[in-house]
mmCIF file of C-alpha atoms in Angstrom:
data_model
loop_
_atom_site.group_PDB
_atom_site.id
_atom_site.type_symbol
_atom_site.label_atom_id
_atom_site.label_comp_id
_atom_site.label_asym_id
_atom_site.label_seq_id
_atom_site.Cartn_x
_atom_site.Cartn_y
_atom_site.Cartn_z
ATOM 1 C CA MET A 1436 -0.009 0.018 -0.087
ATOM 2 C CA LYS A 1437 2.948 2.329 0.839
ATOM 3 C CA TYR A 1438 4.127 2.124 -2.699
ATOM 4 C CA PHE A 1439 1.029 2.732 -4.205
ATOM 5 C CA LYS A 1440 0.506 6.157 -2.088
ATOM 6 C CA LEU A 1441 3.884 6.536 -3.129
ATOM 7 C CA ILE A 1442 3.445 6.716 -6.823
ATOM 8 C CA LEU A 1443 0.105 8.550 -6.547
ATOM 9 C CA ILE A 1444 1.958 11.237 -4.858
ATOM 10 C CA LEU A 1445 5.020 11.318 -7.338
ATOM 11 C CA LEU A 1446 2.181 11.291 -10.269
ATOM 12 C CA ILE A 1447 0.548 14.397 -8.827
ATOM 13 C CA LEU A 1448 3.756 16.202 -7.872
ATOM 14 C CA PHE A 1449 5.269 15.489 -11.749
ATOM 15 C CA GLY A 1450 1.586 16.711 -12.893
ATOM 16 C CA LEU A 1451 0.775 13.291 -14.296
ATOM 17 C CA ASN A 1452 -2.590 12.184 -14.437
ATOM 18 C CA PRO A 1453 -2.768 8.492 -13.868
ATOM 19 C CA VAL A 1454 -5.989 7.842 -15.765
ATOM 20 C CA PHE A 1455 -4.922 9.635 -18.890
ATOM 21 C CA ALA A 1456 -1.048 9.177 -18.905
ATOM 22 C CA GLN A 1457 -1.329 6.437 -21.371
ATOM 23 C CA GLN A 1458 -3.217 8.352 -24.029
ATOM 24 C CA SER A 1459 -0.431 11.235 -23.792
ATOM 25 C CA GLY A 1460 1.530 10.057 -26.457
ATOM 26 C CA SER A 1461 4.727 11.442 -25.097
ATOM 27 C CA ALA A 1462 8.133 10.062 -26.412
ATOM 28 C CA THR A 1463 9.997 10.540 -23.186
ATOM 29 C CA SER A 1464 11.008 7.837 -20.693
ATOM 30 C CA SER A 1465 7.831 8.872 -18.184
ATOM 31 C CA PRO A 1466 6.077 5.642 -16.964
ATOM 32 C CA ILE A 1467 2.955 4.991 -18.920
ATOM 33 C CA ILE A 1468 0.102 4.475 -16.489
ATOM 34 C CA SER A 1469 -3.322 3.411 -16.809
ATOM 35 C CA ALA A 1470 -6.371 2.902 -14.364
ATOM 36 C CA TYR A 1471 -8.656 0.399 -14.436
ATOM 37 C CA PHE A 1472 -12.024 0.281 -11.933
ATOM 38 C CA SER A 1473 -14.448 -2.624 -11.154
ATOM 39 C CA PRO A 1474 -17.182 -3.730 -11.256
ATOM 40 C CA ASP A 1475 -17.379 -4.739 -15.015
ATOM 41 C CA GLY A 1476 -14.444 -2.223 -16.215
ATOM 42 C CA GLY A 1477 -12.779 -4.896 -17.881
ATOM 43 C CA VAL A 1478 -9.833 -5.126 -15.188
ATOM 44 C CA ARG A 1479 -9.651 -9.053 -15.539
ATOM 45 C CA ASP A 1480 -9.611 -8.880 -19.317
ATOM 46 C CA LYS A 1481 -6.593 -6.015 -19.030
ATOM 47 C CA ILE A 1482 -4.777 -8.861 -16.689
ATOM 48 C CA ILE A 1483 -5.194 -11.380 -19.348
ATOM 49 C CA ALA A 1484 -4.089 -9.351 -21.998
ATOM 50 C CA LYS A 1485 -0.760 -8.754 -20.100
ATOM 51 C CA ILE A 1486 -0.460 -12.371 -19.245
ATOM 52 C CA ASN A 1487 -0.808 -13.157 -23.122
ATOM 53 C CA LEU A 1488 1.596 -10.676 -24.274
ATOM 54 C CA THR A 1489 4.272 -11.722 -21.522
ATOM 55 C CA LYS A 1490 7.401 -13.145 -23.071
ATOM 56 C CA THR A 1491 9.699 -14.073 -20.281
ATOM 57 C CA SER A 1492 8.137 -14.140 -16.777
ATOM 58 C CA ILE A 1493 5.368 -13.201 -14.466
ATOM 59 C CA ARG A 1494 5.931 -12.734 -10.596
ATOM 60 C CA LEU A 1495 2.637 -12.642 -8.795
ATOM 61 C CA ALA A 1496 1.716 -11.674 -5.057
ATOM 62 C CA ILE A 1497 -1.852 -12.269 -4.413
ATOM 63 C CA TYR A 1498 -4.387 -12.259 -1.727
ATOM 64 C CA SER A 1499 -7.285 -13.881 -3.497
ATOM 65 C CA PHE A 1500 -7.431 -15.714 -6.692
ATOM 66 C CA THR A 1501 -10.624 -17.143 -7.561
ATOM 67 C CA SER A 1502 -10.595 -16.382 -11.511
ATOM 68 C CA GLY A 1503 -10.627 -19.451 -13.481
ATOM 69 C CA GLU A 1504 -9.733 -17.070 -16.592
ATOM 70 C CA ILE A 1505 -7.011 -15.637 -15.225
ATOM 71 C CA ALA A 1506 -5.674 -19.004 -13.773
ATOM 72 C CA TRP A 1507 -6.115 -20.449 -17.500
ATOM 73 C CA ALA A 1508 -4.151 -17.552 -18.981
ATOM 74 C CA LEU A 1509 -1.291 -18.208 -16.646
ATOM 75 C CA GLU A 1510 -1.086 -21.736 -17.410
ATOM 76 C CA GLN A 1511 -1.066 -21.022 -21.297
ATOM 77 C CA ALA A 1512 1.989 -18.587 -20.556
ATOM 78 C CA LYS A 1513 3.707 -21.314 -18.624
ATOM 79 C CA SER A 1514 2.881 -23.606 -21.620
ATOM 80 C CA ARG A 1515 4.652 -21.054 -23.994
ATOM 81 C CA GLY A 1516 7.746 -21.207 -21.566
ATOM 82 C CA VAL A 1517 7.121 -17.977 -19.479
ATOM 83 C CA ASP A 1518 8.528 -18.032 -15.909
ATOM 84 C CA ILE A 1519 6.106 -17.802 -13.520
ATOM 85 C CA ALA A 1520 6.364 -17.747 -9.962
ATOM 86 C CA ILE A 1521 3.374 -17.065 -7.323
ATOM 87 C CA VAL A 1522 3.345 -15.885 -3.294
ATOM 88 C CA ALA A 1523 -0.282 -16.181 -2.107
ATOM 89 C CA ASP A 1524 -1.679 -15.858 1.063
ATOM 90 C CA GLY A 1525 -1.881 -19.297 3.097
ATOM 91 C CA GLY A 1526 -5.391 -18.696 4.338
ATOM 92 C CA GLN A 1527 -7.048 -17.472 1.231
ATOM 93 C CA SER A 1528 -5.541 -20.234 -1.174
ATOM 94 C CA SER A 1529 -7.186 -23.019 0.668
ATOM 95 C CA GLY A 1530 -10.726 -21.428 0.305
ATOM 96 C CA LYS A 1531 -12.953 -23.744 -1.804
ATOM 97 C CA ASN A 1532 -13.000 -21.573 -5.149
ATOM 98 C CA SER A 1533 -9.330 -20.609 -4.924
ATOM 99 C CA GLU A 1534 -7.351 -21.035 -7.825
ATOM 100 C CA ILE A 1535 -4.107 -21.830 -6.427
ATOM 101 C CA ASN A 1536 -4.455 -25.567 -6.158
ATOM 102 C CA TYR A 1537 -5.297 -25.690 -9.792
ATOM 103 C CA LEU A 1538 -1.899 -23.365 -10.378
ATOM 104 C CA ILE A 1539 0.141 -25.587 -8.563
ATOM 105 C CA SER A 1540 -1.223 -28.794 -10.123
ATOM 106 C CA LYS A 1541 -0.060 -27.393 -13.393
ATOM 107 C CA GLY A 1542 3.408 -27.141 -12.176
ATOM 108 C CA ILE A 1543 3.285 -23.342 -11.159
ATOM 109 C CA PRO A 1544 5.677 -22.907 -8.151
ATOM 110 C CA VAL A 1545 3.546 -21.284 -5.444
ATOM 111 C CA LYS A 1546 4.892 -20.419 -2.089
ATOM 112 C CA LEU A 1547 2.234 -19.464 0.605
ATOM 113 C CA LEU A 1548 2.643 -16.600 3.000
ATOM 114 C CA LYS A 1549 0.781 -15.467 6.098
ATOM 115 C CA GLY A 1550 1.170 -12.074 7.633
ATOM 116 C CA LYS A 1551 2.992 -11.519 10.953
ATOM 117 C CA GLY A 1552 0.792 -12.943 14.088
ATOM 118 C CA ARG A 1553 -2.576 -13.000 13.083
ATOM 119 C CA GLY A 1554 -2.049 -11.016 9.747
ATOM 120 C CA ILE A 1555 -2.439 -11.742 6.082
ATOM 121 C CA MET A 1556 -0.452 -11.775 3.092
ATOM 122 C CA HIS A 1557 -2.605 -8.985 1.089
ATOM 123 C CA ASN A 1558 -0.758 -7.891 -1.455
ATOM 124 C CA LYS A 1559 -2.142 -7.652 -5.061
ATOM 125 C CA PHE A 1560 0.511 -6.877 -7.751
ATOM 126 C CA ALA A 1561 1.865 -8.861 -10.642
ATOM 127 C CA ILE A 1562 5.439 -7.849 -12.572
ATOM 128 C CA PHE A 1563 5.371 -9.034 -16.121
ATOM 129 C CA ASP A 1564 8.589 -9.341 -18.158
ATOM 130 C CA GLY A 1565 10.480 -7.006 -15.254
ATOM 131 C CA LYS A 1566 8.680 -4.156 -17.113
ATOM 132 C CA GLU A 1567 5.120 -3.236 -16.126
ATOM 133 C CA VAL A 1568 3.372 -3.878 -12.894
ATOM 134 C CA VAL A 1569 -0.276 -4.050 -12.103
ATOM 135 C CA THR A 1570 -1.102 -3.248 -8.560
ATOM 136 C CA GLY A 1571 -4.184 -1.928 -6.522
ATOM 137 C CA SER A 1572 -7.211 -3.028 -4.420
ATOM 138 C CA TYR A 1573 -8.185 -5.660 -7.104
ATOM 139 C CA ASN A 1574 -8.350 -9.149 -6.154
ATOM 140 C CA TRP A 1575 -8.085 -11.629 -9.005
ATOM 141 C CA THR A 1576 -11.717 -12.776 -8.272
ATOM 142 C CA GLU A 1577 -15.056 -13.267 -9.769
ATOM 143 C CA ASN A 1578 -16.391 -10.802 -6.712
ATOM 144 C CA ALA A 1579 -13.656 -8.177 -7.819
ATOM 145 C CA GLU A 1580 -14.758 -8.378 -11.623
ATOM 146 C CA LYS A 1581 -18.810 -8.388 -11.346
ATOM 147 C CA ASN A 1582 -19.582 -7.099 -7.736
ATOM 148 C CA ASN A 1583 -16.874 -5.001 -5.585
ATOM 149 C CA TYR A 1584 -15.588 -1.542 -6.261
ATOM 150 C CA GLU A 1585 -11.987 -2.192 -6.779
ATOM 151 C CA ASN A 1586 -9.092 -0.842 -8.740
ATOM 152 C CA ALA A 1587 -6.006 -1.611 -10.757
ATOM 153 C CA ILE A 1588 -3.374 0.528 -11.622
ATOM 154 C CA PHE A 1589 -0.934 -0.378 -14.805
ATOM 155 C CA ILE A 1590 2.614 0.817 -14.728
ATOM 156 C CA ALA A 1591 4.882 0.480 -17.497
ATOM 157 C CA ASP A 1592 8.222 1.808 -15.950
ATOM 158 C CA PRO A 1593 11.145 -0.508 -15.076
ATOM 159 C CA GLN A 1594 12.357 1.057 -12.097
ATOM 160 C CA VAL A 1595 8.887 0.804 -10.399
ATOM 161 C CA ALA A 1596 9.118 -2.806 -11.573
ATOM 162 C CA GLN A 1597 12.282 -3.559 -10.120
ATOM 163 C CA SER A 1598 11.067 -2.121 -6.614
ATOM 164 C CA TYR A 1599 8.251 -4.557 -6.745
ATOM 165 C CA SER A 1600 10.502 -7.316 -7.845
ATOM 166 C CA ALA A 1601 12.642 -6.639 -4.837
ATOM 167 C CA GLU A 1602 9.393 -6.999 -2.727
ATOM 168 C CA PHE A 1603 8.252 -10.144 -4.403
ATOM 169 C CA ASP A 1604 11.562 -11.790 -3.851
ATOM 170 C CA ARG A 1605 11.765 -10.469 -0.188
ATOM 171 C CA LEU A 1606 8.163 -12.303 0.284
ATOM 172 C CA LYS A 1607 8.874 -15.487 -1.210
ATOM 173 C CA ASN A 1608 11.954 -15.531 0.945
ATOM 174 C CA GLN A 1609 9.966 -15.216 3.772
ATOM 175 C CA SER A 1610 7.312 -17.979 3.132
ATOM 176 C CA GLY A 1611 7.224 -20.464 5.444
ATOM 177 C CA TYR A 1612 5.025 -23.014 4.135
#
């Protein structure tokens, strides 16, 4: 959450509108940022499109994951040779509609993590090819797509992706399951 707030503050300070930055057409090396909202805002389709375009790697830290469509896209990416690694919340991953066990059965490495004490692993971000990040409140669930008011911000910026990659590695190394 602190990275999300930091990114928004930086965008405001530099005069970038996160919703319209993608349409600016600027030839600079500024990040390309787009925001999507649910319900029914196409977040799931945007995530699937990113997965389908990924060539080398996907790193995913996710709290709740019940979207069969996204799970299938990850399975297809793995079959194309994309290196996928997931850190998921230990409690949520055992839910009756969770896709985590399905992904494990397809050979996708998953580390389970819980928070400190009674806490949870509540991150929701993915890094595509080490260059682009999706983050926000959007869980990769049917409820997020159809019923909940949630958001996802896509950030195409290698420096931001590097920060999220470092956090992914930290989480993966802490998983105790």
